[in-house]
PDB file of C-alpha atoms in Angstrom:
ATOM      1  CA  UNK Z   1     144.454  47.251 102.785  1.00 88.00           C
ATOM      2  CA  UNK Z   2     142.854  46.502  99.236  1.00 90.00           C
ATOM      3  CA  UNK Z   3     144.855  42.964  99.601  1.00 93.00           C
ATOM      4  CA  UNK Z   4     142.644  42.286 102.868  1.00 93.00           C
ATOM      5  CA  UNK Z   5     139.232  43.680 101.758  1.00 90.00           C
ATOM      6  CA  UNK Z   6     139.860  41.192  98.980  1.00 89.00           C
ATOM      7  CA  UNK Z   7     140.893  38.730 101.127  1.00 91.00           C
ATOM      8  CA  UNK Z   8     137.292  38.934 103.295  1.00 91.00           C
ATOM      9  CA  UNK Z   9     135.492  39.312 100.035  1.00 89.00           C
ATOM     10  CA  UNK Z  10     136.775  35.829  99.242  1.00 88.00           C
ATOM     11  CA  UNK Z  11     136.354  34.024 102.137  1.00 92.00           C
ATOM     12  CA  UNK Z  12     132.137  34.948 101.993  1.00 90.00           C
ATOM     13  CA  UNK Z  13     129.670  32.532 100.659  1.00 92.00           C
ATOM     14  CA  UNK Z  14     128.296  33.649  97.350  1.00 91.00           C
ATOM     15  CA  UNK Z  15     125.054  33.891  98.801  1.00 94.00           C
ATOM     16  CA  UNK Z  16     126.425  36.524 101.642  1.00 92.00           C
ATOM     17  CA  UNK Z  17     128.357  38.078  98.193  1.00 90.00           C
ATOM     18  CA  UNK Z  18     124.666  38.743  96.399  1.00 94.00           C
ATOM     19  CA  UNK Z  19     123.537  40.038 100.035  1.00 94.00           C
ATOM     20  CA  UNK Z  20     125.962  42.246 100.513  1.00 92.00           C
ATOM     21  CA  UNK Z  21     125.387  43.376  96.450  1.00 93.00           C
ATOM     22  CA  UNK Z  22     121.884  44.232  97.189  1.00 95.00           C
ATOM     23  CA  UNK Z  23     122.669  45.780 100.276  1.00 96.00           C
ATOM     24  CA  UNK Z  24     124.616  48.426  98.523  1.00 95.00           C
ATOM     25  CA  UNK Z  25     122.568  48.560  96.095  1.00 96.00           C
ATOM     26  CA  UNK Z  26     119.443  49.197  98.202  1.00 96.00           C
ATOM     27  CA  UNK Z  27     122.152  52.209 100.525  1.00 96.00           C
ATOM     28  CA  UNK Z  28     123.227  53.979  96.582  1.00 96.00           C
ATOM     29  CA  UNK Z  29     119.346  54.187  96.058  1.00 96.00           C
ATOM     30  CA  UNK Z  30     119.109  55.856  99.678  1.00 96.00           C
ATOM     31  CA  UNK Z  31     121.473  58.111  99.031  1.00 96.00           C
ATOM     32  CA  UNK Z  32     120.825  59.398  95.398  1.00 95.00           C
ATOM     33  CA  UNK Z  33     117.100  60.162  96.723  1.00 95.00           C
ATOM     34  CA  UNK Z  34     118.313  61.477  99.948  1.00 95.00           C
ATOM     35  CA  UNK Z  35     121.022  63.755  98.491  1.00 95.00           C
ATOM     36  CA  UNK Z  36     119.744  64.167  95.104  1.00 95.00           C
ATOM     37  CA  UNK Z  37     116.344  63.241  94.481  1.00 95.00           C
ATOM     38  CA  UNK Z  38     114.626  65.208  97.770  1.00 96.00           C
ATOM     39  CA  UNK Z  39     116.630  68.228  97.558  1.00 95.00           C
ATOM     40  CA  UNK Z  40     115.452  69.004  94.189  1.00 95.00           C
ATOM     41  CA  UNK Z  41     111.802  68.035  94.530  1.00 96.00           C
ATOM     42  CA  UNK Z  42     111.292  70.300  97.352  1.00 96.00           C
ATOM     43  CA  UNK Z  43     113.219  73.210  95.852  1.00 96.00           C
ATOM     44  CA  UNK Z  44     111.055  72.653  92.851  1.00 96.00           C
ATOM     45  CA  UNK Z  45     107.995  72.613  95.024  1.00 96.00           C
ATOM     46  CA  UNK Z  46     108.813  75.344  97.071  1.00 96.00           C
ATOM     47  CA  UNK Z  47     109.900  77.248  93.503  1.00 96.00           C
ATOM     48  CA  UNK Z  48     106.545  76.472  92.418  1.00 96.00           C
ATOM     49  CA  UNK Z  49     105.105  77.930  95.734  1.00 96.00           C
ATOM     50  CA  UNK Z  50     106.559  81.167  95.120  1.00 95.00           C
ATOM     51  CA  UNK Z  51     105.545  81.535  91.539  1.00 95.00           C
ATOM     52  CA  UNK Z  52     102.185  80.658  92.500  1.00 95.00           C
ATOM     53  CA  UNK Z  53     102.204  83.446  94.859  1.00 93.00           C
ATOM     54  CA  UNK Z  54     103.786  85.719  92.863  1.00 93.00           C
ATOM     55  CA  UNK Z  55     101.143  85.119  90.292  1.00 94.00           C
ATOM     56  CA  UNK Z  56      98.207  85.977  92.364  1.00 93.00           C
ATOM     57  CA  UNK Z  57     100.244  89.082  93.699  1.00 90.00           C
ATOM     58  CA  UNK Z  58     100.582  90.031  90.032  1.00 91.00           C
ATOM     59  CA  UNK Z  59      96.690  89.761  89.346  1.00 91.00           C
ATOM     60  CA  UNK Z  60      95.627  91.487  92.414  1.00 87.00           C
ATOM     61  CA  UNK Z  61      98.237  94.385  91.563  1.00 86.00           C
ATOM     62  CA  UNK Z  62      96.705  93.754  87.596  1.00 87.00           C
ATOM     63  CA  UNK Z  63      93.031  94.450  89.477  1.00 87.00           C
ATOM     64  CA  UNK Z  64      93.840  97.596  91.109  1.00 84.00           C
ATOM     65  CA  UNK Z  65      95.413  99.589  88.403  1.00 85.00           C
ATOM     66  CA  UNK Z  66      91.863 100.522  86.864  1.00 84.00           C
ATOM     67  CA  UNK Z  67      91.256 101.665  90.362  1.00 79.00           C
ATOM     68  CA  UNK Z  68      94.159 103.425  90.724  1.00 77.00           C
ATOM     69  CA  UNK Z  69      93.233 105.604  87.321  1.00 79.00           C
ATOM     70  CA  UNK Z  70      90.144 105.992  88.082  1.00 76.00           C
ATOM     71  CA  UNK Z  71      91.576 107.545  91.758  1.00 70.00           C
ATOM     72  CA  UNK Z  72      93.792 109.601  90.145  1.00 68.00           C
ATOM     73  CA  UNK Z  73      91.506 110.910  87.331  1.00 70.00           C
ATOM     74  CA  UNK Z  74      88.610 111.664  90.224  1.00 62.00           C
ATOM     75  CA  UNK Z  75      91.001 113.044  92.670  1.00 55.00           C
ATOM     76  CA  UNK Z  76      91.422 117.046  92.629  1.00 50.00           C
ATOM     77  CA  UNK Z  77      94.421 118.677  92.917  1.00 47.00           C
ATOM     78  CA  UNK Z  78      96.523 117.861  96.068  1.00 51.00           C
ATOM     79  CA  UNK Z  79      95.540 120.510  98.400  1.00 56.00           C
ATOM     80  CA  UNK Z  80      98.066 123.189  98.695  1.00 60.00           C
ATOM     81  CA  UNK Z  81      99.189 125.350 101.817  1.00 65.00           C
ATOM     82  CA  UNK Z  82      97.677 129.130 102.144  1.00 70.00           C
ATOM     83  CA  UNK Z  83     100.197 129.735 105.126  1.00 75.00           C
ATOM     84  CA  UNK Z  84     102.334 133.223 102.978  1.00 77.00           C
ATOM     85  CA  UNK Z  85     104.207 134.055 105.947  1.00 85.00           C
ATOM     86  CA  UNK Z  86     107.269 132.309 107.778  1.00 85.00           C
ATOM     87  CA  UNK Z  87     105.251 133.372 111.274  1.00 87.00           C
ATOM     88  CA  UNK Z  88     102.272 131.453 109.860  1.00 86.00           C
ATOM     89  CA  UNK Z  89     104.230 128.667 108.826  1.00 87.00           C
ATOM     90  CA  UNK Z  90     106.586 128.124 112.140  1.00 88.00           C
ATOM     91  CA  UNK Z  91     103.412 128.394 114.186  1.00 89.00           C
ATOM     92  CA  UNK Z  92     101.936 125.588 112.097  1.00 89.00           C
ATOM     93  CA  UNK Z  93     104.501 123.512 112.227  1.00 90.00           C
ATOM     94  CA  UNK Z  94     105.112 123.486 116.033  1.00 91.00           C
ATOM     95  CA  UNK Z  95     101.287 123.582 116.462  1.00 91.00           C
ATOM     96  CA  UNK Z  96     100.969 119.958 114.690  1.00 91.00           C
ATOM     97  CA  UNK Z  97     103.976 118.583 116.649  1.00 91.00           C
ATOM     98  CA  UNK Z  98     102.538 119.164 119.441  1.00 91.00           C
ATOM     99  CA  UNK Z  99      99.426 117.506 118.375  1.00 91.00           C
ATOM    100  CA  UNK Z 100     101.837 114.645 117.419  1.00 89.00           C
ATOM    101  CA  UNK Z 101     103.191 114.742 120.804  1.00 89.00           C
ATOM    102  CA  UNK Z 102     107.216 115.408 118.922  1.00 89.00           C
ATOM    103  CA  UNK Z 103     107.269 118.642 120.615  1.00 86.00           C
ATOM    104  CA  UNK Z 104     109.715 117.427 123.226  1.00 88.00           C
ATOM    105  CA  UNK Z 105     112.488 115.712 120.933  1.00 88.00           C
ATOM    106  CA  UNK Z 106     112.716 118.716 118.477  1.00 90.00           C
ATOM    107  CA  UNK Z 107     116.565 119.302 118.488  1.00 91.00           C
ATOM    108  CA  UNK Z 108     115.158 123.204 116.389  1.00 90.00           C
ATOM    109  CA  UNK Z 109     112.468 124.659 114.660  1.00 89.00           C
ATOM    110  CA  UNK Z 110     113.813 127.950 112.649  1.00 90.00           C
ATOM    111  CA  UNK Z 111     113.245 130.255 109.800  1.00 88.00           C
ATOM    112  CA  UNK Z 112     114.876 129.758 107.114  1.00 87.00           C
ATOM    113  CA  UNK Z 113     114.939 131.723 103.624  1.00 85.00           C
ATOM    114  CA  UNK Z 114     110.787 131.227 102.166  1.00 82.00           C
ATOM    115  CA  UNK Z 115     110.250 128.494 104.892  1.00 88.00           C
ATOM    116  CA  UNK Z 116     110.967 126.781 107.880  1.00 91.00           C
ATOM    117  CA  UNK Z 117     112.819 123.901 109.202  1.00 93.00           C
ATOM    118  CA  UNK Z 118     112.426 121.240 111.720  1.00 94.00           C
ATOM    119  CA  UNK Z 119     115.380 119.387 113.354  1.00 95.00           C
ATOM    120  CA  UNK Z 120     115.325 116.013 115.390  1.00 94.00           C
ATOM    121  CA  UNK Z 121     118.348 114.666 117.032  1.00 93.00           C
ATOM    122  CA  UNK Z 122     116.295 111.287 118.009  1.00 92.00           C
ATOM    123  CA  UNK Z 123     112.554 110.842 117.025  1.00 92.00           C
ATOM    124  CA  UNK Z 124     110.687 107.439 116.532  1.00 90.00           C
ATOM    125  CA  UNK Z 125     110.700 107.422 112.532  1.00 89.00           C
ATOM    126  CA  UNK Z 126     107.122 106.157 112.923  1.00 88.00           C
ATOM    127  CA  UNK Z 127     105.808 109.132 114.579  1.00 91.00           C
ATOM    128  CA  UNK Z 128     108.066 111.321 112.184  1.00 91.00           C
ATOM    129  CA  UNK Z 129     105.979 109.951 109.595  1.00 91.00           C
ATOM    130  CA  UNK Z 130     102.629 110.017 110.542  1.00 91.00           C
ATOM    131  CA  UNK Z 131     103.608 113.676 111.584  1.00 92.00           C
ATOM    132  CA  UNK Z 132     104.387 114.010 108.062  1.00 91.00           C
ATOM    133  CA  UNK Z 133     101.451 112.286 106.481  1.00 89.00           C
ATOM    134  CA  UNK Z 134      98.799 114.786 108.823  1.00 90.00           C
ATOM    135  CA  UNK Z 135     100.784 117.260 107.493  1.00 89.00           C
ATOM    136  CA  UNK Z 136     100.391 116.069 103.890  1.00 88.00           C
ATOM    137  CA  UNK Z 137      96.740 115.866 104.270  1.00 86.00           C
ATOM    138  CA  UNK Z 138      96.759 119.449 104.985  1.00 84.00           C
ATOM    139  CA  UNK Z 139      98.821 120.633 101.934  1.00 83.00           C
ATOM    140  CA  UNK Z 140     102.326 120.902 103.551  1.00 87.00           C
ATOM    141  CA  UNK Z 141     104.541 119.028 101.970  1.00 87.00           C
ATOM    142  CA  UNK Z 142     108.597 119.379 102.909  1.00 90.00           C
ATOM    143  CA  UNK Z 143     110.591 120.552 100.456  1.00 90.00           C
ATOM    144  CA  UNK Z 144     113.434 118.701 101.650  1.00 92.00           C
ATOM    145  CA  UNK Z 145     114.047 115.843 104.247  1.00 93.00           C
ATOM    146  CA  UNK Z 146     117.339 114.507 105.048  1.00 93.00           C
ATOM    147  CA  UNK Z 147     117.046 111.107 107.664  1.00 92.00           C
ATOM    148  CA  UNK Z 148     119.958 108.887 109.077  1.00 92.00           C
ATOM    149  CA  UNK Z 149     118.791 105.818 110.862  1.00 89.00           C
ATOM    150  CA  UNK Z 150     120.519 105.653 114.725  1.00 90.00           C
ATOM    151  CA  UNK Z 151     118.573 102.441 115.848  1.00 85.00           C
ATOM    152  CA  UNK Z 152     115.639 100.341 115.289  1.00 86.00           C
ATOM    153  CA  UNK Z 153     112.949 103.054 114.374  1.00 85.00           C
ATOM    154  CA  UNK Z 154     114.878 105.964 115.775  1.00 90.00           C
ATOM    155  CA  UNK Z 155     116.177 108.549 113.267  1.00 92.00           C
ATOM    156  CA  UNK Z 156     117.916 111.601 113.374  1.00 94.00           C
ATOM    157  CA  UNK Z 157     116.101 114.181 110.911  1.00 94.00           C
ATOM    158  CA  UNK Z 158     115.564 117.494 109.131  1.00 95.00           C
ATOM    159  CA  UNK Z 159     112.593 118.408 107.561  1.00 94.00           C
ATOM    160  CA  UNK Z 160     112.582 122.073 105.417  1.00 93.00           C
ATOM    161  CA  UNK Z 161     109.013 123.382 104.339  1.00 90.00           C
ATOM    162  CA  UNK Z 162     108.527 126.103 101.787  1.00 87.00           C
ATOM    163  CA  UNK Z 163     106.395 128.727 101.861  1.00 82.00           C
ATOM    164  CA  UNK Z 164     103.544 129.016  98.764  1.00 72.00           C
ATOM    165  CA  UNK Z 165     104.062 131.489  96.537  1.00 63.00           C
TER     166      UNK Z 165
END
């Protein structure tokens, strides 16, 4: 095979020879900048990209922290619950899910020992949440939350409130 590539070479006029020399030339310089040269420009550009975003992500985040301090040493307290009694507390509970419109997939609402506890066998974890956060805003916080993801924003849940002391 190398006998009649050498052969061919030969038989070619010396001007096709130098042709041929600058063709593959001219294809090696293709190829380094295809498979060389471009990929590592644009992963350098893109790198670049990112830092540059990351950098203004980092000042913005830099800008709010005096904010942030100056929330935290303004805010009160975080409002706590009055509700003494497990009565109180169950009838709170299943009065905001209703107002949440998660009255119909509680799985349970019980007593349990100084509190109460909610049970969901399928709820839309962004409803669970926002349940949650009105609840928040009104000084009941859960005490303990256990969630296990079934399907795309779908949980299965249980959420146990104490009662203030």
């Amino acid at each position: 095979m190398l006998q009649q590539i050498n052969d061919w070479w030969l038989s070619l006029e010396s001007r096709e020879r130098q042709l041929l020399k600058l063709m593959l030339g001219f294809l090696a310089l293709v190829l380094v900048y295809l498979l060389i040269w471009k990929p590592v420009q644009t992963s350098k550009l893109e790198a670049e990209q990112k830092l540059k975003a990351s950098q203004q992500e980092w000042e913005w985040l830099n800008q709010q922290v005096p904010l942030v301090k100056q929330n935290l040493t303004n805010s009160n307290a975080p409002k706590r619950s009055n509700l003494t009694t497990q009565n109180s507390l169950l009838q709170k509970l299943q009065t905001s899910l209703r107002k949440q419109k998660l009255f119909k997939q509680i799985k349970t609402v019980q007593g349990i020992k100084d509190g109460g506890r909610v049970s969901f066998d399928e709820v839309k974890a962004s409803r669970l949440m926002k349940w949650l956060a009105t609840l928040e805003r009104e000084g009941l916080v859960p005490s303990k939350m256990q969630m296990n993801s079934i399907g795309v924003d779908l949980v299965k849940a249980k959420v146990e409130f104490t009662l203030s002391k």
